[in-house]
Amino acid sequence: DAKTTQPPSMDCAEGRAANLPCNHSTISGNEYVYWYRQIHSQGPQYIIHGLKNNETNEMASLIITEDRKSSTLILPHATLRDTAVYYCIVRVGGATNKLIFGTGTLLAVQP
Amino acid sequence: EAQVTQNPRYLITVTGKKLTVTCSQNMNHEYMSWYRQDPGLGLRQIYYSMNVEVTDKGDVPEGYKVSRKEKRNFPLILESPSPNQTSLYFCASSRLAGGGNTGELFFGEGSRLTVL
């Protein structure tokens, strides 16, 4: 599975959009980009995933660059409850259930 | 409500005293897995199971055992716990990846284990 690079921490003002970047320059054509988050020491929570097209669900949007070497997770209106560690993971879809977690980005939403 | 349930949530024990952390899921998932989380090391996979009676080692299996006698349960067994097994443990489950399903993992709330 390709390696990902994320900034260790970011701040965001409450009510503003939070844009979390992820670099995955060695991603293969059949690897998906997944985002999970972990609030304090709770179990990680699935947010969204995508292959090449941009994706949106009730939690967030995922923007993947055309060359697929980077992506951005967007939380459109961040709240204090969105303060968490966000993990960007790439994995071959359909081949394995295993997720390899890095150290993620600690997003601190400020009031 | 779909969930993964772990017990106990907190446990303090002593070196060498066998313990079991239970994990149960109500989503009829084939795949189950155990992770441990340590500061600076992130989440690391201990063991996983693709279905009943099918288990395999993850990245850090030493000192642990698992069993999968029923689809819903996947207990983690520490036969002789040592202080280096003090950690936060997570159980996770999902449908098997493949056939159009990308296998999103559902995690339990965690079990914080301290071995003295």
PDB file of C-alpha atoms in Angstrom:
ATOM      1  CA  ASP A   1       0.000   0.000   0.000  1.00  0.00           C
ATOM      2  CA  ALA A   2       1.202   3.489  -0.831  1.00  0.00           C
ATOM      3  CA  LYS A   3       2.514   5.730   1.912  1.00  0.00           C
ATOM      4  CA  THR A   4       0.677   8.924   2.851  1.00  0.00           C
ATOM      5  CA  THR A   5       1.980  12.207   4.249  1.00  0.00           C
ATOM      6  CA  GLN A   6      -0.152  14.507   6.376  1.00  0.00           C
ATOM      7  CA  PRO A   7       0.644  17.603   8.417  1.00  0.00           C
ATOM      8  CA  PRO A   8       0.841  16.711  12.113  1.00  0.00           C
ATOM      9  CA  SER A   9      -1.616  19.400  13.186  1.00  0.00           C
ATOM     10  CA  MET A  10      -3.982  22.093  11.925  1.00  0.00           C
ATOM     11  CA  ASP A  11      -6.294  24.681  13.433  1.00  0.00           C
ATOM     12  CA  CYS A  12      -9.674  25.758  12.133  1.00  0.00           C
ATOM     13  CA  ALA A  13     -12.201  28.310  13.359  1.00  0.00           C
ATOM     14  CA  GLU A  14     -15.597  26.997  14.339  1.00  0.00           C
ATOM     15  CA  GLY A  15     -18.100  27.376  11.504  1.00  0.00           C
ATOM     16  CA  ARG A  16     -15.431  27.633   8.826  1.00  0.00           C
ATOM     17  CA  ALA A  17     -14.447  24.936   6.369  1.00  0.00           C
ATOM     18  CA  ALA A  18     -11.615  22.655   7.434  1.00  0.00           C
ATOM     19  CA  ASN A  19      -9.394  21.506   4.572  1.00  0.00           C
ATOM     20  CA  LEU A  20      -7.125  18.611   5.478  1.00  0.00           C
ATOM     21  CA  PRO A  21      -4.454  17.744   2.902  1.00  0.00           C
ATOM     22  CA  CYS A  22      -2.890  14.384   2.188  1.00  0.00           C
ATOM     23  CA  ASN A  23      -0.053  13.481  -0.168  1.00  0.00           C
ATOM     24  CA  HIS A  24       0.090  10.013  -1.681  1.00  0.00           C
ATOM     25  CA  SER A  25       2.466  10.458  -4.592  1.00  0.00           C
ATOM     26  CA  THR A  26       3.139   6.712  -5.028  1.00  0.00           C
ATOM     27  CA  ILE A  27      -0.517   5.710  -5.213  1.00  0.00           C
ATOM     28  CA  SER A  28      -1.347   2.980  -7.698  1.00  0.00           C
ATOM     29  CA  GLY A  29      -4.235   3.011 -10.105  1.00  0.00           C
ATOM     30  CA  ASN A  30      -6.268   0.510  -8.110  1.00  0.00           C
ATOM     31  CA  GLU A  31      -5.687   2.047  -4.672  1.00  0.00           C
ATOM     32  CA  TYR A  32      -8.488   3.881  -2.911  1.00  0.00           C
ATOM     33  CA  VAL A  33      -8.074   6.851  -0.606  1.00  0.00           C
ATOM     34  CA  TYR A  34      -9.810   6.417   2.758  1.00  0.00           C
ATOM     35  CA  TRP A  35     -10.328   8.903   5.540  1.00  0.00           C
ATOM     36  CA  TYR A  36     -10.995   7.983   9.145  1.00  0.00           C
ATOM     37  CA  ARG A  37     -11.017  10.092  12.266  1.00  0.00           C
ATOM     38  CA  GLN A  38     -10.424   9.365  15.923  1.00  0.00           C
ATOM     39  CA  ILE A  39     -11.966  11.582  18.552  1.00  0.00           C
ATOM     40  CA  HIS A  40      -9.837  11.552  21.705  1.00  0.00           C
ATOM     41  CA  SER A  41      -9.242   7.841  22.421  1.00  0.00           C
ATOM     42  CA  GLN A  42     -12.445   6.510  20.899  1.00  0.00           C
ATOM     43  CA  GLY A  43     -12.463   3.938  18.099  1.00  0.00           C
ATOM     44  CA  PRO A  44     -11.618   5.346  14.658  1.00  0.00           C
ATOM     45  CA  GLN A  45     -14.642   6.308  12.617  1.00  0.00           C
ATOM     46  CA  TYR A  46     -14.987   5.944   8.855  1.00  0.00           C
ATOM     47  CA  ILE A  47     -15.590   9.245   7.050  1.00  0.00           C
ATOM     48  CA  ILE A  48     -15.338   8.769   3.299  1.00  0.00           C
ATOM     49  CA  HIS A  49     -13.370   7.082   0.543  1.00  0.00           C
ATOM     50  CA  GLY A  50     -12.772   7.527  -3.172  1.00  0.00           C
ATOM     51  CA  LEU A  51     -10.817   6.232  -6.142  1.00  0.00           C
ATOM     52  CA  LYS A  52     -10.539   9.055  -8.663  1.00  0.00           C
ATOM     53  CA  ASN A  53     -13.747  11.062  -8.621  1.00  0.00           C
ATOM     54  CA  ASN A  54     -14.600  13.597  -5.973  1.00  0.00           C
ATOM     55  CA  GLU A  55     -16.958  12.236  -3.356  1.00  0.00           C
ATOM     56  CA  THR A  56     -19.397  13.815  -0.910  1.00  0.00           C
ATOM     57  CA  ASN A  57     -21.466  12.426   1.915  1.00  0.00           C
ATOM     58  CA  GLU A  58     -23.228  13.825   4.948  1.00  0.00           C
ATOM     59  CA  MET A  59     -19.973  14.190   6.850  1.00  0.00           C
ATOM     60  CA  ALA A  60     -17.466  15.525   4.360  1.00  0.00           C
ATOM     61  CA  SER A  61     -16.221  15.954   0.808  1.00  0.00           C
ATOM     62  CA  LEU A  62     -13.172  14.307  -0.685  1.00  0.00           C
ATOM     63  CA  ILE A  63     -11.324  16.070  -3.480  1.00  0.00           C
ATOM     64  CA  ILE A  64      -8.748  13.965  -5.343  1.00  0.00           C
ATOM     65  CA  THR A  65      -6.384  15.668  -7.772  1.00  0.00           C
ATOM     66  CA  GLU A  66      -6.453  14.571 -11.380  1.00  0.00           C
ATOM     67  CA  ASP A  67      -3.058  12.857 -11.087  1.00  0.00           C
ATOM     68  CA  ARG A  68      -4.277  11.217  -7.829  1.00  0.00           C
ATOM     69  CA  LYS A  69      -1.076  12.136  -6.023  1.00  0.00           C
ATOM     70  CA  SER A  70      -2.862  14.158  -3.386  1.00  0.00           C
ATOM     71  CA  SER A  71      -6.287  14.663  -1.886  1.00  0.00           C
ATOM     72  CA  THR A  72      -8.121  17.003   0.459  1.00  0.00           C
ATOM     73  CA  LEU A  73     -10.769  16.174   3.007  1.00  0.00           C
ATOM     74  CA  ILE A  74     -13.197  19.054   3.484  1.00  0.00           C
ATOM     75  CA  LEU A  75     -15.401  19.469   6.525  1.00  0.00           C
ATOM     76  CA  PRO A  76     -17.690  22.248   5.270  1.00  0.00           C
ATOM     77  CA  HIS A  77     -18.698  23.796   8.604  1.00  0.00           C
ATOM     78  CA  ALA A  78     -16.383  22.606  11.344  1.00  0.00           C
ATOM     79  CA  THR A  79     -17.731  22.344  14.881  1.00  0.00           C
ATOM     80  CA  LEU A  80     -15.931  21.811  18.175  1.00  0.00           C
ATOM     81  CA  ARG A  81     -16.974  18.149  17.986  1.00  0.00           C
ATOM     82  CA  ASP A  82     -14.887  17.762  14.841  1.00  0.00           C
ATOM     83  CA  THR A  83     -11.702  18.151  16.889  1.00  0.00           C
ATOM     84  CA  ALA A  84      -9.972  14.823  16.267  1.00  0.00           C
ATOM     85  CA  VAL A  85      -7.052  13.057  14.618  1.00  0.00           C
ATOM     86  CA  TYR A  86      -7.776  12.524  10.928  1.00  0.00           C
ATOM     87  CA  TYR A  87      -6.125   9.634   9.108  1.00  0.00           C
ATOM     88  CA  CYS A  88      -5.620   9.436   5.357  1.00  0.00           C
ATOM     89  CA  ILE A  89      -5.040   5.869   4.191  1.00  0.00           C
ATOM     90  CA  VAL A  90      -4.556   4.346   0.761  1.00  0.00           C
ATOM     91  CA  ARG A  91      -5.434   0.751   0.153  1.00  0.00           C
ATOM     92  CA  VAL A  92      -6.103  -1.555  -2.698  1.00  0.00           C
ATOM     93  CA  GLY A  93      -9.843  -1.819  -2.906  1.00  0.00           C
ATOM     94  CA  GLY A  94     -11.258  -5.294  -2.979  1.00  0.00           C
ATOM     95  CA  ALA A  95      -7.979  -6.974  -2.117  1.00  0.00           C
ATOM     96  CA  THR A  96      -7.714  -6.700   1.624  1.00  0.00           C
ATOM     97  CA  ASN A  97      -9.582  -5.384   4.610  1.00  0.00           C
ATOM     98  CA  LYS A  98      -6.416  -4.299   6.374  1.00  0.00           C
ATOM     99  CA  LEU A  99      -5.900  -0.602   7.048  1.00  0.00           C
ATOM    100  CA  ILE A 100      -2.447   0.764   7.832  1.00  0.00           C
ATOM    101  CA  PHE A 101      -2.761   3.826  10.030  1.00  0.00           C
ATOM    102  CA  GLY A 102      -0.115   6.527  10.083  1.00  0.00           C
ATOM    103  CA  THR A 103       0.025   9.283  12.675  1.00  0.00           C
ATOM    104  CA  GLY A 104      -2.626  11.467  11.028  1.00  0.00           C
ATOM    105  CA  THR A 105      -3.447  15.173  11.435  1.00  0.00           C
ATOM    106  CA  LEU A 106      -4.695  16.550  14.721  1.00  0.00           C
ATOM    107  CA  LEU A 107      -7.406  19.053  13.779  1.00  0.00           C
ATOM    108  CA  ALA A 108      -8.186  21.526  16.535  1.00  0.00           C
ATOM    109  CA  VAL A 109     -11.396  23.471  15.970  1.00  0.00           C
ATOM    110  CA  GLN A 110     -11.241  26.748  17.856  1.00  0.00           C
ATOM    111  CA  PRO A 111     -14.313  28.588  19.195  1.00  0.00           C
TER     112      PRO A 111
ATOM    113  CA  GLU B   1     -28.003  -0.366  16.381  1.00  0.00           C
ATOM    114  CA  ALA B   2     -24.992  -1.647  14.458  1.00  0.00           C
ATOM    115  CA  GLN B   3     -22.036  -1.852  16.774  1.00  0.00           C
ATOM    116  CA  VAL B   4     -18.833  -3.522  17.863  1.00  0.00           C
ATOM    117  CA  THR B   5     -18.760  -4.138  21.610  1.00  0.00           C
ATOM    118  CA  GLN B   6     -15.599  -4.696  23.623  1.00  0.00           C
ATOM    119  CA  ASN B   7     -15.247  -5.737  27.262  1.00  0.00           C
ATOM    120  CA  PRO B   8     -13.774  -4.774  29.575  1.00  0.00           C
ATOM    121  CA  ARG B   9     -13.297  -1.120  28.667  1.00  0.00           C
ATOM    122  CA  TYR B  10     -10.697  -0.672  31.392  1.00  0.00           C
ATOM    123  CA  LEU B  11      -8.556  -3.257  33.156  1.00  0.00           C
ATOM    124  CA  ILE B  12      -5.579  -3.172  35.466  1.00  0.00           C
ATOM    125  CA  THR B  13      -3.882  -6.520  35.958  1.00  0.00           C
ATOM    126  CA  VAL B  14      -0.561  -7.989  37.014  1.00  0.00           C
ATOM    127  CA  THR B  15       2.168  -9.698  35.057  1.00  0.00           C
ATOM    128  CA  GLY B  16       1.380 -13.296  34.190  1.00  0.00           C
ATOM    129  CA  LYS B  17      -2.317 -13.303  35.037  1.00  0.00           C
ATOM    130  CA  LYS B  18      -4.197 -14.588  31.984  1.00  0.00           C
ATOM    131  CA  LEU B  19      -6.900 -12.329  30.646  1.00  0.00           C
ATOM    132  CA  THR B  20      -9.368 -12.187  27.778  1.00  0.00           C
ATOM    133  CA  VAL B  21     -10.766  -9.122  26.072  1.00  0.00           C
ATOM    134  CA  THR B  22     -14.037  -9.948  24.371  1.00  0.00           C
ATOM    135  CA  CYS B  23     -15.276  -8.481  21.098  1.00  0.00           C
ATOM    136  CA  SER B  24     -18.712  -8.938  19.610  1.00  0.00           C
ATOM    137  CA  GLN B  25     -20.321  -7.472  16.487  1.00  0.00           C
ATOM    138  CA  ASN B  26     -23.968  -7.542  15.443  1.00  0.00           C
ATOM    139  CA  MET B  27     -23.542  -6.776  11.733  1.00  0.00           C
ATOM    140  CA  ASN B  28     -22.895 -10.323  10.488  1.00  0.00           C
ATOM    141  CA  HIS B  29     -19.441  -9.253   9.301  1.00  0.00           C
ATOM    142  CA  GLU B  30     -17.033 -11.879   8.077  1.00  0.00           C
ATOM    143  CA  TYR B  31     -13.868  -9.925   8.822  1.00  0.00           C
ATOM    144  CA  MET B  32     -12.723  -9.051  12.343  1.00  0.00           C
ATOM    145  CA  SER B  33      -9.449  -7.646  13.577  1.00  0.00           C
ATOM    146  CA  TRP B  34      -7.603  -6.490  16.679  1.00  0.00           C
ATOM    147  CA  TYR B  35      -5.403  -3.392  16.813  1.00  0.00           C
ATOM    148  CA  ARG B  36      -3.325  -1.884  19.578  1.00  0.00           C
ATOM    149  CA  GLN B  37      -2.582   1.818  19.828  1.00  0.00           C
ATOM    150  CA  ASP B  38       0.497   3.221  21.525  1.00  0.00           C
ATOM    151  CA  PRO B  39       1.733   6.831  21.668  1.00  0.00           C
ATOM    152  CA  GLY B  40       3.881   7.685  18.665  1.00  0.00           C
ATOM    153  CA  LEU B  41       3.270   4.309  17.015  1.00  0.00           C
ATOM    154  CA  GLY B  42      -0.291   4.699  15.819  1.00  0.00           C
ATOM    155  CA  LEU B  43      -2.584   1.709  15.414  1.00  0.00           C
ATOM    156  CA  ARG B  44      -0.947  -1.629  14.694  1.00  0.00           C
ATOM    157  CA  GLN B  45      -2.755  -4.798  13.723  1.00  0.00           C
ATOM    158  CA  ILE B  46      -2.374  -7.774  16.092  1.00  0.00           C
ATOM    159  CA  TYR B  47      -4.512 -10.522  14.543  1.00  0.00           C
ATOM    160  CA  TYR B  48      -7.327 -10.769  12.063  1.00  0.00           C
ATOM    161  CA  SER B  49      -9.943 -13.247  10.956  1.00  0.00           C
ATOM    162  CA  MET B  50     -11.535 -13.621   7.551  1.00  0.00           C
ATOM    163  CA  ASN B  51     -14.299 -15.905   8.789  1.00  0.00           C
ATOM    164  CA  VAL B  52     -15.196 -18.542  11.381  1.00  0.00           C
ATOM    165  CA  GLU B  53     -12.205 -20.730  12.260  1.00  0.00           C
ATOM    166  CA  VAL B  54      -9.934 -18.647   9.986  1.00  0.00           C
ATOM    167  CA  THR B  55      -7.403 -16.458  11.794  1.00  0.00           C
ATOM    168  CA  ASP B  56      -4.019 -15.025  10.897  1.00  0.00           C
ATOM    169  CA  LYS B  57      -1.265 -12.931  12.391  1.00  0.00           C
ATOM    170  CA  GLY B  58      -1.060  -9.208  11.872  1.00  0.00           C
ATOM    171  CA  ASP B  59       1.996  -7.062  12.400  1.00  0.00           C
ATOM    172  CA  VAL B  60       2.474  -7.483  16.174  1.00  0.00           C
ATOM    173  CA  PRO B  61       1.048 -10.901  17.191  1.00  0.00           C
ATOM    174  CA  GLU B  62       3.643 -11.878  19.818  1.00  0.00           C
ATOM    175  CA  GLY B  63       2.107 -12.522  23.225  1.00  0.00           C
ATOM    176  CA  TYR B  64      -1.464 -12.728  21.939  1.00  0.00           C
ATOM    177  CA  LYS B  65      -3.902 -15.417  20.873  1.00  0.00           C
ATOM    178  CA  VAL B  66      -7.299 -15.201  19.242  1.00  0.00           C
ATOM    179  CA  SER B  67     -10.120 -17.526  18.360  1.00  0.00           C
ATOM    180  CA  ARG B  68     -13.106 -17.317  16.028  1.00  0.00           C
ATOM    181  CA  LYS B  69     -15.551 -20.034  16.961  1.00  0.00           C
ATOM    182  CA  GLU B  70     -18.592 -17.945  16.129  1.00  0.00           C
ATOM    183  CA  LYS B  71     -19.031 -15.306  13.466  1.00  0.00           C
ATOM    184  CA  ARG B  72     -19.987 -12.544  15.885  1.00  0.00           C
ATOM    185  CA  ASN B  73     -17.218 -13.043  18.478  1.00  0.00           C
ATOM    186  CA  PHE B  74     -13.467 -12.560  18.275  1.00  0.00           C
ATOM    187  CA  PRO B  75     -11.823 -12.633  21.717  1.00  0.00           C
ATOM    188  CA  LEU B  76      -8.237 -11.497  22.295  1.00  0.00           C
ATOM    189  CA  ILE B  77      -6.355 -13.638  24.788  1.00  0.00           C
ATOM    190  CA  LEU B  78      -3.248 -12.643  26.702  1.00  0.00           C
ATOM    191  CA  GLU B  79      -1.958 -15.913  28.187  1.00  0.00           C
ATOM    192  CA  SER B  80       0.775 -14.297  30.278  1.00  0.00           C
ATOM    193  CA  PRO B  81       0.509 -10.513  30.112  1.00  0.00           C
ATOM    194  CA  SER B  82       3.624  -8.393  30.449  1.00  0.00           C
ATOM    195  CA  PRO B  83       4.028  -4.640  31.040  1.00  0.00           C
ATOM    196  CA  ASN B  84       4.867  -4.040  27.359  1.00  0.00           C
ATOM    197  CA  GLN B  85       1.311  -5.086  26.547  1.00  0.00           C
ATOM    198  CA  THR B  86      -0.026  -2.068  28.367  1.00  0.00           C
ATOM    199  CA  SER B  87      -1.926  -0.359  25.592  1.00  0.00           C
ATOM    200  CA  LEU B  88      -5.244   0.753  24.156  1.00  0.00           C
ATOM    201  CA  TYR B  89      -6.851  -2.078  22.203  1.00  0.00           C
ATOM    202  CA  PHE B  90      -9.438  -1.827  19.456  1.00  0.00           C
ATOM    203  CA  CYS B  91     -11.539  -4.494  17.834  1.00  0.00           C
ATOM    204  CA  ALA B  92     -12.907  -3.863  14.346  1.00  0.00           C
ATOM    205  CA  SER B  93     -15.164  -5.641  11.888  1.00  0.00           C
ATOM    206  CA  SER B  94     -16.284  -5.313   8.289  1.00  0.00           C
ATOM    207  CA  ARG B  95     -17.706  -7.173   5.369  1.00  0.00           C
ATOM    208  CA  LEU B  96     -15.066  -8.900   3.318  1.00  0.00           C
ATOM    209  CA  ALA B  97     -13.477  -6.623   0.725  1.00  0.00           C
ATOM    210  CA  GLY B  98     -14.117  -7.659  -2.855  1.00  0.00           C
ATOM    211  CA  GLY B  99     -17.008  -7.957  -5.251  1.00  0.00           C
ATOM    212  CA  GLY B 100     -17.574  -4.217  -5.248  1.00  0.00           C
ATOM    213  CA  ASN B 101     -17.391  -3.932  -1.474  1.00  0.00           C
ATOM    214  CA  THR B 102     -14.429  -1.933  -0.205  1.00  0.00           C
ATOM    215  CA  GLY B 103     -14.695  -3.213   3.351  1.00  0.00           C
ATOM    216  CA  GLU B 104     -15.024  -0.151   5.594  1.00  0.00           C
ATOM    217  CA  LEU B 105     -13.985  -1.033   9.118  1.00  0.00           C
ATOM    218  CA  PHE B 106     -16.252  -0.460  12.104  1.00  0.00           C
ATOM    219  CA  PHE B 107     -14.370  -0.055  15.388  1.00  0.00           C
ATOM    220  CA  GLY B 108     -15.278  -0.725  18.971  1.00  0.00           C
ATOM    221  CA  GLU B 109     -14.820   1.893  21.678  1.00  0.00           C
ATOM    222  CA  GLY B 110     -11.533   0.501  22.899  1.00  0.00           C
ATOM    223  CA  SER B 111     -10.187  -1.380  25.907  1.00  0.00           C
ATOM    224  CA  ARG B 112      -7.492   0.283  27.975  1.00  0.00           C
ATOM    225  CA  LEU B 113      -5.270  -2.360  29.516  1.00  0.00           C
ATOM    226  CA  THR B 114      -2.588  -1.761  32.139  1.00  0.00           C
ATOM    227  CA  VAL B 115      -0.232  -4.574  33.118  1.00  0.00           C
ATOM    228  CA  LEU B 116       1.736  -3.953  36.318  1.00  0.00           C
TER     229      LEU B 116
END
